[in-house]
Short mmCIF file of C-alpha atoms in Angstrom, two decimals:
data_model
loop_
_atom_site.label_atom_id
_atom_site.label_comp_id
_atom_site.label_asym_id
_atom_site.label_seq_id
_atom_site.Cartn_x
_atom_site.Cartn_y
_atom_site.Cartn_z
CA UNK M 15 109.68 90.51 121.72
CA UNK M 16 113.30 90.08 122.81
CA UNK M 17 112.16 88.29 125.95
CA UNK M 18 109.97 85.97 123.89
CA UNK M 19 112.88 85.11 121.59
CA UNK M 20 115.11 84.49 124.60
CA UNK M 21 112.57 82.06 126.07
CA UNK M 22 112.31 80.22 122.75
CA UNK M 23 116.12 80.01 122.53
CA UNK M 24 116.76 78.73 126.06
CA UNK M 25 113.66 76.53 126.00
CA UNK M 26 115.04 74.45 123.14
CA UNK M 27 116.04 70.98 124.39
CA UNK M 28 119.36 71.03 122.51
CA UNK M 29 120.29 74.36 124.13
CA UNK M 30 119.09 73.11 127.53
CA UNK M 31 121.27 69.99 127.42
CA UNK M 32 124.26 72.05 126.25
CA UNK M 33 123.74 74.48 129.15
CA UNK M 34 123.45 71.61 131.64
CA UNK M 35 126.81 70.29 130.41
CA UNK M 36 128.37 73.73 130.93
CA UNK M 37 126.73 74.17 134.36
CA UNK M 38 128.00 70.73 135.43
CA UNK M 39 131.55 71.63 134.44
CA UNK M 40 131.43 74.99 136.25
CA UNK M 41 129.93 73.33 139.36
CA UNK M 42 132.71 70.72 139.29
CA UNK M 43 135.33 73.49 139.15
CA UNK M 44 133.81 75.35 142.12
CA UNK M 45 133.23 72.15 144.13
CA UNK M 46 136.79 71.00 143.56
CA UNK M 47 138.33 74.37 144.45
CA UNK M 48 136.47 74.61 147.78
CA UNK M 49 137.48 71.01 148.56
CA UNK M 50 134.09 69.29 148.61
CA UNK M 51 134.67 65.68 149.58
CA UNK M 52 133.21 63.16 151.97
CA UNK M 53 133.47 59.57 153.12
CA UNK M 54 130.65 57.07 153.20
CA UNK M 55 129.94 53.39 153.69
CA UNK M 56 129.22 51.41 150.55
CA UNK M 57 128.18 47.83 149.81
CA UNK M 58 130.64 46.13 147.45
CA UNK M 59 128.57 44.68 144.60
CA UNK M 60 130.83 41.62 144.20
CA UNK M 61 131.67 40.59 147.77
CA UNK M 62 128.68 42.09 149.60
CA UNK M 63 131.04 43.55 152.20
CA UNK M 64 130.63 47.06 153.63
CA UNK M 65 133.52 49.32 152.65
CA UNK M 66 134.45 52.87 153.60
CA UNK M 67 134.99 55.11 150.57
CA UNK M 68 136.30 58.66 150.22
CA UNK M 69 135.05 60.68 147.26
CA UNK M 70 135.54 64.26 146.13
CA UNK M 71 134.38 66.51 143.30
CA UNK M 72 136.49 66.16 140.15
CA UNK M 73 137.44 69.38 138.34
CA UNK M 74 136.28 68.81 134.75
CA UNK M 75 138.26 71.85 133.55
CA UNK M 76 141.52 70.14 134.50
CA UNK M 77 143.66 69.34 131.45
CA UNK M 78 143.40 65.56 131.91
CA UNK M 79 139.62 65.73 132.38
CA UNK M 80 139.12 67.91 129.28
CA UNK M 81 141.22 65.38 127.41
CA UNK M 82 139.01 62.60 128.76
CA UNK M 83 135.78 64.39 127.75
CA UNK M 84 136.95 64.97 124.19
CA UNK M 85 138.63 61.59 123.79
CA UNK M 86 135.66 59.60 125.08
CA UNK M 87 132.85 61.52 123.35
CA UNK M 88 132.50 58.82 120.68
CA UNK M 89 132.72 55.98 123.21
CA UNK M 90 130.13 57.62 125.46
CA UNK M 91 127.70 57.97 122.56
CA UNK M 92 128.15 54.48 121.12
CA UNK M 93 128.04 52.94 124.59
CA UNK M 94 124.91 54.86 125.58
CA UNK M 95 122.35 52.08 126.09
CA UNK M 96 119.31 53.76 124.48
CA UNK M 97 121.11 54.38 121.16
CA UNK M 98 121.36 50.76 119.99
CA UNK M 99 118.02 49.81 121.56
CA UNK M 100 116.27 52.75 119.88
CA UNK M 101 117.71 51.99 116.43
CA UNK M 102 116.92 48.27 116.60
CA UNK M 103 113.38 48.87 117.88
CA UNK M 104 112.74 51.60 115.30
CA UNK M 105 113.60 49.25 112.43
CA UNK M 106 111.11 46.61 113.62
CA UNK M 107 108.35 49.11 114.40
CA UNK M 108 109.05 51.06 111.21
CA UNK M 109 108.68 48.00 108.97
CA UNK M 110 105.47 46.90 110.72
CA UNK M 111 104.13 50.45 110.29
CA UNK M 112 105.17 50.99 106.66
CA UNK M 113 103.58 47.74 105.49
CA UNK M 114 100.30 48.65 107.21
CA UNK M 115 100.29 45.84 109.79
CA UNK M 116 100.11 48.09 112.85
CA UNK M 117 97.44 50.31 111.34
CA UNK M 118 95.31 47.24 110.59
CA UNK M 119 95.73 45.75 114.07
CA UNK M 120 95.44 48.95 116.09
CA UNK M 121 92.43 50.29 114.22
CA UNK M 122 90.66 46.95 114.46
CA UNK M 123 91.18 46.48 118.20
CA UNK M 124 91.03 50.13 119.23
CA UNK M 125 87.44 50.59 118.12
CA UNK M 126 86.31 48.01 120.67
CA UNK M 127 87.93 49.63 123.72
CA UNK M 128 86.47 52.38 125.91
CA UNK M 129 88.80 55.40 126.03
CA UNK M 130 89.30 55.30 129.81
CA UNK M 131 90.18 51.60 129.74
CA UNK M 132 92.43 52.16 126.73
CA UNK M 133 94.54 54.52 128.83
CA UNK M 134 94.33 52.31 131.94
CA UNK M 135 95.58 49.21 130.13
CA UNK M 136 98.36 51.25 128.54
CA UNK M 137 99.46 52.48 131.98
CA UNK M 138 99.17 49.00 133.53
CA UNK M 139 101.10 47.28 130.73
CA UNK M 140 103.77 50.00 130.90
CA UNK M 141 104.26 49.38 134.63
CA UNK M 142 104.34 45.60 134.26
CA UNK M 143 106.78 45.62 131.33
CA UNK M 144 109.42 47.33 133.48
CA UNK M 145 110.47 43.87 134.69
CA UNK M 146 112.39 43.49 131.41
CA UNK M 147 114.76 46.44 131.64
CA UNK M 148 114.41 49.39 129.20
CA UNK M 149 112.36 47.58 126.54
CA UNK M 150 109.23 49.58 127.27
CA UNK M 151 110.93 52.90 126.51
CA UNK M 152 111.94 51.92 122.97
CA UNK M 153 109.12 49.49 122.10
CA UNK M 154 105.99 50.34 124.07
CA UNK M 155 106.08 54.16 123.89
CA UNK M 156 106.22 54.34 120.06
CA UNK M 157 103.63 51.56 119.74
CA UNK M 158 101.34 53.38 122.19
CA UNK M 159 101.67 56.60 120.18
CA UNK M 160 100.69 54.77 116.98
CA UNK M 161 97.78 53.05 118.75
CA UNK M 162 96.36 56.41 119.84
CA UNK M 163 97.04 57.99 116.45
CA UNK M 164 95.24 55.26 114.50
CA UNK M 165 92.28 55.59 116.89
CA UNK M 166 91.97 59.37 116.43
CA UNK M 167 93.47 60.26 119.80
CA UNK M 168 96.42 62.54 120.48
CA UNK M 169 99.59 60.37 120.38
CA UNK M 170 101.35 62.81 122.70
CA UNK M 171 98.89 61.75 125.42
CA UNK M 172 99.95 58.13 124.88
CA UNK M 173 103.65 59.05 124.99
CA UNK M 174 103.24 60.93 128.29
CA UNK M 175 101.09 58.17 129.82
CA UNK M 176 103.43 55.35 128.87
CA UNK M 177 106.57 57.27 129.86
CA UNK M 178 105.22 58.23 133.29
CA UNK M 179 104.04 54.66 133.96
CA UNK M 180 107.35 53.17 132.83
CA UNK M 181 109.62 55.57 134.70
CA UNK M 182 107.60 55.78 137.93
CA UNK M 183 106.75 52.08 137.90
CA UNK M 184 110.30 50.76 137.65
CA UNK M 185 110.66 47.93 140.13
CA UNK M 186 106.98 48.18 141.15
CA UNK M 187 105.50 45.06 139.65
CA UNK M 188 103.54 41.84 139.95
CA UNK M 189 106.77 39.93 139.33
CA UNK M 190 110.35 40.44 140.47
CA UNK M 191 112.04 42.81 138.03
CA UNK M 192 115.66 42.88 136.96
CA UNK M 193 116.11 46.17 138.83
CA UNK M 194 114.58 44.87 142.05
CA UNK M 195 116.65 41.69 141.80
CA UNK M 196 119.86 43.75 141.61
CA UNK M 197 118.95 45.67 144.79
CA UNK M 198 118.46 42.56 146.94
CA UNK M 199 122.17 41.93 147.74
CA UNK M 200 122.57 45.50 149.03
CA UNK M 201 119.48 45.15 151.23
CA UNK M 202 120.73 41.88 152.67
CA UNK M 203 124.22 43.28 153.35
CA UNK M 204 122.75 46.34 155.08
CA UNK M 205 120.48 44.17 157.24
CA UNK M 206 123.40 41.96 158.31
CA UNK M 207 124.95 44.96 160.06
CA UNK M 208 122.18 44.48 162.65
CA UNK M 209 121.30 40.80 162.22
CA UNK M 210 124.18 38.66 160.95
CA UNK M 211 121.81 35.74 160.24
CA UNK M 212 119.42 37.78 158.07
CA UNK M 213 118.33 36.17 154.79
CA UNK M 214 116.24 38.09 152.25
CA UNK M 215 113.62 36.37 150.10
CA UNK M 216 112.80 37.23 146.48
CA UNK M 217 109.08 38.03 146.83
CA UNK M 218 108.87 39.55 150.30
CA UNK M 219 107.07 42.74 149.17
CA UNK M 220 104.68 41.18 146.62
CA UNK M 221 101.39 42.30 148.24
CA UNK M 222 102.46 45.94 148.44
CA UNK M 223 103.71 45.88 144.85
CA UNK M 224 100.41 44.48 143.54
CA UNK M 225 98.43 47.18 145.36
CA UNK M 226 100.92 49.82 144.24
CA UNK M 227 100.80 48.72 140.59
CA UNK M 228 97.01 48.90 140.37
CA UNK M 229 96.79 52.19 142.32
CA UNK M 230 99.49 53.79 140.17
CA UNK M 231 97.82 52.68 136.92
CA UNK M 232 94.47 54.17 137.97
CA UNK M 233 96.08 57.44 139.12
CA UNK M 234 98.02 57.89 135.87
CA UNK M 235 94.89 57.09 133.85
CA UNK M 236 92.83 59.66 135.75
CA UNK M 237 95.40 62.43 135.26
CA UNK M 238 95.81 61.62 131.56
CA UNK M 239 92.08 61.60 130.85
CA UNK M 240 91.10 64.54 133.06
CA UNK M 241 94.13 66.84 132.77
CA UNK M 242 96.74 65.94 130.14
CA UNK M 243 94.48 65.35 127.14
CA UNK M 244 92.61 68.59 127.91
CA UNK M 245 95.89 70.54 127.91
CA UNK M 246 96.85 69.19 124.50
CA UNK M 247 95.51 70.70 121.31
CA UNK M 248 93.43 68.47 119.05
CA UNK M 249 95.90 66.43 117.04
CA UNK M 250 95.41 66.53 113.25
CA UNK M 251 94.45 62.99 112.23
CA UNK M 252 93.05 61.90 108.88
CA UNK M 253 90.06 59.69 109.61
CA UNK M 254 89.66 56.74 107.28
CA UNK M 255 87.06 54.02 107.18
CA UNK M 256 88.56 50.60 107.85
CA UNK M 257 87.91 48.37 104.86
CA UNK M 258 89.69 45.03 105.05
CA UNK M 259 90.43 43.46 101.68
CA UNK M 260 91.03 39.78 101.00
CA UNK M 261 94.75 40.38 100.45
CA UNK M 262 94.99 42.20 103.81
CA UNK M 263 93.32 39.24 105.51
CA UNK M 264 95.92 36.98 103.89
CA UNK M 265 98.67 39.30 105.11
CA UNK M 266 97.26 39.31 108.63
CA UNK M 267 97.09 35.50 108.62
CA UNK M 268 100.73 35.18 107.51
CA UNK M 269 101.87 37.81 110.03
CA UNK M 270 99.98 36.03 112.81
CA UNK M 271 101.50 32.65 111.99
CA UNK M 272 105.01 34.08 111.74
CA UNK M 273 104.67 36.11 114.94
CA UNK M 274 103.28 33.20 116.96
CA UNK M 275 106.04 30.84 115.81
CA UNK M 276 108.74 33.34 116.75
CA UNK M 277 107.17 34.11 120.14
CA UNK M 278 106.94 30.40 120.98
CA UNK M 279 110.56 29.96 119.93
CA UNK M 280 111.70 32.86 122.12
CA UNK M 281 109.73 31.53 125.09
CA UNK M 282 111.27 28.09 124.54
CA UNK M 283 114.84 29.40 124.76
CA UNK M 284 114.12 30.96 128.18
CA UNK M 285 112.97 27.65 129.68
CA UNK M 286 115.81 25.62 131.24
CA UNK M 287 116.09 21.85 131.00
CA UNK M 288 114.58 21.37 127.52
CA UNK M 289 116.59 20.16 124.49
CA UNK M 290 118.45 23.15 123.02
CA UNK M 291 116.80 25.59 125.44
CA UNK M 292 118.30 28.06 127.89
CA UNK M 293 120.04 30.10 125.19
CA UNK M 294 119.36 33.40 127.00
CA UNK M 295 119.90 32.07 130.53
CA UNK M 296 122.93 31.90 132.80
CA UNK M 297 123.12 28.12 133.00
CA UNK M 298 125.91 28.27 135.58
CA UNK M 299 123.23 29.16 138.15
CA UNK M 300 120.74 26.75 139.70
CA UNK M 301 117.96 29.15 140.75
CA UNK M 302 115.73 30.25 137.84
CA UNK M 303 115.74 33.93 138.86
CA UNK M 304 119.55 33.82 138.97
CA UNK M 305 119.53 32.19 135.53
CA UNK M 306 117.18 34.90 134.22
CA UNK M 307 118.83 37.98 135.75
CA UNK M 308 122.37 36.80 136.57
CA UNK M 309 125.54 38.34 135.15
CA UNK M 310 125.82 35.59 132.53
CA UNK M 311 122.22 35.98 131.33
CA UNK M 312 121.30 37.65 128.03
CA UNK M 313 117.56 37.76 128.79
CA UNK M 314 117.20 41.45 129.68
CA UNK M 315 119.69 42.72 127.11
CA UNK M 316 118.17 40.78 124.20
CA UNK M 317 114.42 41.34 124.72
CA UNK M 318 114.32 44.52 122.62
CA UNK M 319 116.13 42.74 119.78
CA UNK M 320 113.79 39.74 119.91
CA UNK M 321 110.61 41.85 119.94
CA UNK M 322 112.00 43.88 117.04
CA UNK M 323 112.56 40.65 115.09
CA UNK M 324 108.92 39.65 115.69
CA UNK M 325 107.70 43.03 114.46
CA UNK M 326 110.08 43.00 111.49
CA UNK M 327 109.20 39.47 110.32
CA UNK M 328 105.47 39.94 110.95
CA UNK M 329 105.55 43.24 109.07
CA UNK M 330 107.33 41.72 106.08
CA UNK M 331 104.96 38.72 105.96
CA UNK M 332 101.99 41.08 106.15
CA UNK M 333 103.48 43.16 103.35
CA UNK M 334 103.86 40.17 101.04
CA UNK M 335 100.45 38.74 101.93
CA UNK M 336 98.61 42.05 101.52
CA UNK M 337 100.53 42.94 98.35
CA UNK M 338 101.94 46.06 100.01
CA UNK M 339 105.31 44.62 98.97
CA UNK M 340 105.38 43.42 95.36
CA UNK M 341 109.01 43.82 94.31
CA UNK M 342 112.45 43.57 95.87
CA UNK M 343 112.81 47.35 95.39
CA UNK M 344 109.72 47.94 97.52
CA UNK M 345 111.07 45.45 100.08
CA UNK M 346 114.34 47.41 100.37
CA UNK M 347 112.59 50.79 100.39
CA UNK M 348 110.35 49.82 103.31
CA UNK M 349 113.31 48.66 105.39
CA UNK M 350 115.41 51.75 104.62
CA UNK M 351 112.52 54.15 105.23
CA UNK M 352 111.91 52.65 108.69
CA UNK M 353 114.61 55.00 109.99
CA UNK M 354 113.17 58.17 108.46
CA UNK M 355 112.86 61.32 110.60
CA UNK M 356 115.10 60.21 113.47
CA UNK M 357 117.89 62.76 112.93
CA UNK M 358 116.75 65.09 115.73
CA UNK M 359 116.34 62.09 118.05
CA UNK M 360 119.96 61.01 117.46
CA UNK M 361 121.24 64.55 118.14
CA UNK M 362 119.38 64.58 121.46
CA UNK M 363 120.73 61.12 122.34
CA UNK M 364 124.27 62.33 121.63
CA UNK M 365 123.92 65.36 123.92
CA UNK M 366 122.28 63.30 126.67
CA UNK M 367 125.05 60.69 126.50
CA UNK M 368 127.68 63.41 126.97
CA UNK M 369 125.79 65.10 129.83
CA UNK M 370 125.28 61.86 131.75
CA UNK M 371 128.90 60.74 131.25
CA UNK M 372 130.28 64.16 132.27
CA UNK M 373 128.03 64.44 135.34
CA UNK M 374 128.96 60.92 136.43
CA UNK M 375 132.66 61.73 135.97
CA UNK M 376 132.36 64.84 138.17
CA UNK M 377 131.19 62.79 141.22
CA UNK M 378 128.72 65.58 142.08
CA UNK M 379 125.85 63.10 142.39
CA UNK M 380 127.76 60.69 144.64
CA UNK M 381 129.04 63.46 146.93
CA UNK M 382 125.57 65.02 147.19
CA UNK M 383 124.06 61.62 148.04
CA UNK M 384 126.71 60.98 150.68
CA UNK M 385 125.93 64.33 152.36
CA UNK M 386 122.20 63.55 152.33
CA UNK M 387 122.70 60.14 153.90
CA UNK M 388 124.88 61.77 156.58
CA UNK M 389 121.92 64.02 157.32
CA UNK M 390 119.69 60.98 157.86
CA UNK M 391 122.28 59.46 160.17
CA UNK M 392 122.74 62.62 162.24
CA UNK M 393 119.07 63.52 162.70
CA UNK M 394 118.34 60.28 164.58
CA UNK M 395 114.69 60.16 163.57
CA UNK M 396 112.70 57.01 164.21
CA UNK M 397 109.41 55.35 163.26
CA UNK M 398 107.05 57.41 161.05
CA UNK M 399 109.19 60.61 160.93
CA UNK M 400 112.12 58.47 159.75
CA UNK M 401 110.00 56.93 156.97
CA UNK M 402 108.87 60.36 155.72
CA UNK M 403 112.43 61.73 155.97
CA UNK M 404 113.87 58.88 153.90
CA UNK M 405 111.20 59.22 151.22
CA UNK M 406 112.03 62.93 150.88
CA UNK M 407 115.80 62.33 150.95
CA UNK M 408 115.60 59.61 148.28
CA UNK M 409 113.32 61.83 146.18
CA UNK M 410 115.91 64.65 146.23
CA UNK M 411 118.94 62.37 145.90
CA UNK M 412 117.48 60.70 142.83
CA UNK M 413 117.51 64.00 140.94
CA UNK M 414 121.32 63.91 140.94
CA UNK M 415 122.14 60.19 141.04
CA UNK M 416 119.68 58.20 138.95
CA UNK M 417 121.24 54.75 139.19
CA UNK M 418 119.17 52.81 141.74
CA UNK M 419 121.94 50.29 142.40
CA UNK M 420 124.60 52.98 142.99
CA UNK M 421 122.27 54.95 145.26
CA UNK M 422 121.20 51.91 147.26
CA UNK M 423 124.83 50.77 147.63
CA UNK M 424 125.51 54.12 149.35
CA UNK M 425 122.25 54.42 151.29
CA UNK M 426 121.49 50.87 152.44
CA UNK M 427 124.31 50.65 155.07
CA UNK M 428 122.73 53.68 156.83
CA UNK M 429 119.02 53.46 156.02
CA UNK M 430 118.47 49.78 156.80
CA UNK M 431 120.21 49.75 160.24
CA UNK M 432 118.35 52.99 161.15
CA UNK M 433 115.07 51.39 160.11
CA UNK M 434 115.74 48.11 161.89
CA UNK M 435 116.59 49.98 165.10
CA UNK M 436 113.09 51.48 164.82
CA UNK M 437 111.63 47.96 164.42
CA UNK M 438 111.01 48.54 160.69
CA UNK M 439 111.93 45.52 158.57
CA UNK M 440 114.65 45.54 155.91
CA UNK M 441 112.08 44.41 153.33
CA UNK M 442 109.89 47.44 154.05
CA UNK M 443 112.99 49.66 153.94
CA UNK M 444 113.62 48.63 150.34
CA UNK M 445 109.99 49.40 149.48
CA UNK M 446 110.37 52.88 151.01
CA UNK M 447 113.52 53.45 148.97
CA UNK M 448 111.82 52.40 145.71
CA UNK M 449 108.79 54.64 146.17
CA UNK M 450 111.05 57.57 147.08
CA UNK M 451 112.60 57.23 143.65
CA UNK M 452 109.33 56.78 141.79
CA UNK M 453 108.06 60.36 141.43
CA UNK M 454 111.46 62.03 141.00
CA UNK M 455 112.36 59.53 138.25
CA UNK M 456 109.85 61.44 136.12
CA UNK M 457 111.49 64.84 136.48
CA UNK M 458 115.28 64.47 136.44
CA UNK M 459 116.96 65.37 133.11
CA UNK M 460 119.89 63.21 134.18
CA UNK M 461 117.78 60.10 133.66
CA UNK M 462 118.74 58.02 130.64
CA UNK M 463 115.09 57.93 129.67
CA UNK M 464 114.12 61.61 130.01
CA UNK M 465 115.73 62.25 126.65
CA UNK M 466 113.59 59.46 125.16
CA UNK M 467 110.48 61.41 126.19
CA UNK M 468 111.67 64.59 124.46
CA UNK M 469 112.68 62.63 121.36
CA UNK M 470 109.32 60.88 120.98
CA UNK M 471 107.42 64.12 121.62
CA UNK M 472 109.50 65.77 118.90
CA UNK M 473 108.59 63.03 116.41
CA UNK M 474 104.89 63.86 116.87
CA UNK M 475 105.33 67.61 117.32
CA UNK M 476 103.16 69.55 114.85
CA UNK M 477 104.17 73.02 116.10
CA UNK M 478 106.81 75.26 114.53
CA UNK M 479 108.74 75.41 117.82
CA UNK M 480 110.78 72.43 118.99
CA UNK M 481 109.90 70.56 122.18
CA UNK M 482 111.48 72.19 125.23
CA UNK M 483 112.03 71.23 128.85
CA UNK M 484 109.19 73.58 129.82
CA UNK M 485 106.82 71.79 127.41
CA UNK M 486 107.64 68.49 129.11
CA UNK M 487 107.38 69.72 132.69
CA UNK M 488 104.10 71.49 131.98
CA UNK M 489 102.65 68.06 131.20
CA UNK M 490 104.58 66.13 133.87
CA UNK M 491 103.99 68.21 137.03
CA UNK M 492 100.49 66.85 137.78
CA UNK M 493 101.88 63.29 137.66
CA UNK M 494 104.92 64.13 139.82
CA UNK M 495 102.86 65.71 142.60
CA UNK M 496 100.05 63.14 142.52
CA UNK M 497 102.37 60.11 142.44
CA UNK M 498 104.47 61.45 145.32
CA UNK M 499 101.33 61.97 147.42
CA UNK M 500 99.96 58.55 146.43
CA UNK M 501 103.09 56.75 147.67
CA UNK M 502 103.27 58.85 150.82
CA UNK M 503 99.66 58.05 151.74
CA UNK M 504 99.99 54.37 150.79
CA UNK M 505 103.22 53.76 152.69
CA UNK M 506 102.06 55.60 155.83
CA UNK M 507 98.71 53.75 155.80
CA UNK M 508 100.43 50.39 155.31
CA UNK M 509 102.81 51.13 158.18
CA UNK M 510 100.10 52.31 160.61
CA UNK M 511 97.66 49.48 159.83
CA UNK M 512 100.45 46.88 159.80
CA UNK M 513 99.31 45.00 156.69
CA UNK M 514 101.66 42.30 155.37
CA UNK M 515 103.80 43.53 152.46
CA UNK M 516 104.47 40.00 151.21
CA UNK M 517 104.44 36.35 152.21
CA UNK M 518 105.42 36.31 155.88
CA UNK M 519 106.79 39.87 155.92
CA UNK M 520 105.38 42.98 157.58
CA UNK M 521 106.35 46.66 157.85
CA UNK M 522 107.50 46.16 161.42
CA UNK M 523 109.11 43.35 163.37
#
C-alpha cells in the first residue's frame, strides 16, 4: 500500500515538474563544481558568421542565481509563450462551445466521416498547420478533442493524435514553415565553410517533405486506431439525437457569414500590394517569404489571436441567431464561463515556465549538445554510418535542448561540413537534422508543448487520480518508436536509391 501511495505521489505531474526543477539545480551545482565546460563553433544568427564560443555549467545555487530565479519567476511565467496563446484561444473556443456552435458543426459533419479517415485527416491537418508556429497546440488540439467528444469517441485519443502529429511534424510540411525558414541561414553558413559560393533555396527538400507528411499521417492514424484507442477506457459520453431547429439554422447562417467575412479580411491583410493590405507582413522586405516570416512580420505571432476572433464572433452570432443568448447577462456569462476549469492548466504552465527557464539558465543543454557534436567530429564517420550517427545524436541532444534554431546553430558548423565531405548535400543534411528531432520532440518534458499535452489530458480526465508523466508515456511510446523507425527507413532508402529531395536537389552531390 505504501508503495502504491508513493507511485501516486511521484507520478503526479505537479510533483514531477517540481522534482525536475530540483534535479536541474543539483545537476548544475555538481557540473559547475567539477568544472564542466567546453568550446564550440556557432553560427551567429545576425551576421551569419561562424564564431567560437566557450560555455560552462552555471551553478544555480549561487547567491546571484538564486536571486535571479526568485526575481524572474513572474517574468518567466508571463513571458512563457503558451500562456497568452492558451488564454486567448480558450476564450474563442469557449464561447463557440458554450453557445452550441461547435456541437452543431462537429456533430453534423462527424456523422459523415469514416472513423479511420477522421483520425487520418486530424493527423494530416495537425502536421500541415505546423507552418504557422504554435497555433495548432492551442487551437487544433482542443477543437479535435471536442470533435471526437461530440461524435461519441474518446477525446483523449484526439488529444494524443493531434499532439503527436503537431510535435513530430514540426517543419515537415507541404509548404515552408516558419521553423524551417529560420534554419536556412544556419544551413547556408555551415555549407559555406566548404563551398564559399553556396546558395540555399527555399524549397529544396519539398519532395521528401511531401512523402514524409503523408507517411507520418498514416503511421500516426494506424497507431491511434489500432493501439491508443484500445488502451483507453470507454469515455462517458451522453448520446443525443441531433435535431436542428429553425433558430439554430438562423444562428448557423449568421455564424457562417460572420466567419467568412473575417477570414477573407484576414487573408486580405496578408497579401502585399493591395490597398490597405500587408498589415501582418514585414513590408521592408521584397521577397514574400521574408515578408511573411521576417523579424518585422506579425503573421506567425498573430494567427492564434485572429482564429480566436473568428471563433468568438461566430460563436456570438450563432448564440444570438439560435436564441442561446437572449439577454446581456447571458452574453456576459458565456464569455466569463469560457475560462472555466483551467486552474490546474495554469498551475502546470507556471511550473513548466520555471523549469524551462531554470534549465536554460544552467547551460546544461548547450554543454551536453557541444559534447555530442564533438563526438560526431572525432568519430570521423562517413556516408551511411554518418547519417545514422547524426540521427541518433540529434535524437538524444533534443531531449536536453529543444530549440531547433539553437541546436542547429551549434551543430550545423560541424554536421554540414562532415556531410559535404562525404558527398552528402547541405539540403539533405538539414532534412536529416529535422527527422532526428521529430521522434524525441514527443518525449522530452523540457519541450514547451509537453505541458500542453498534460494540461489538455487533465481537462478530459475522468479518473480520481491526476494525469502523470507515466500516463502520458504509456500512450506515447508506440508513436516514439514507430516514428523513429519510419524516419530511419525513409531517410536510408532515399539516400540509397538517390531520389531527388526537391527541385534540382539530391541526397548526394
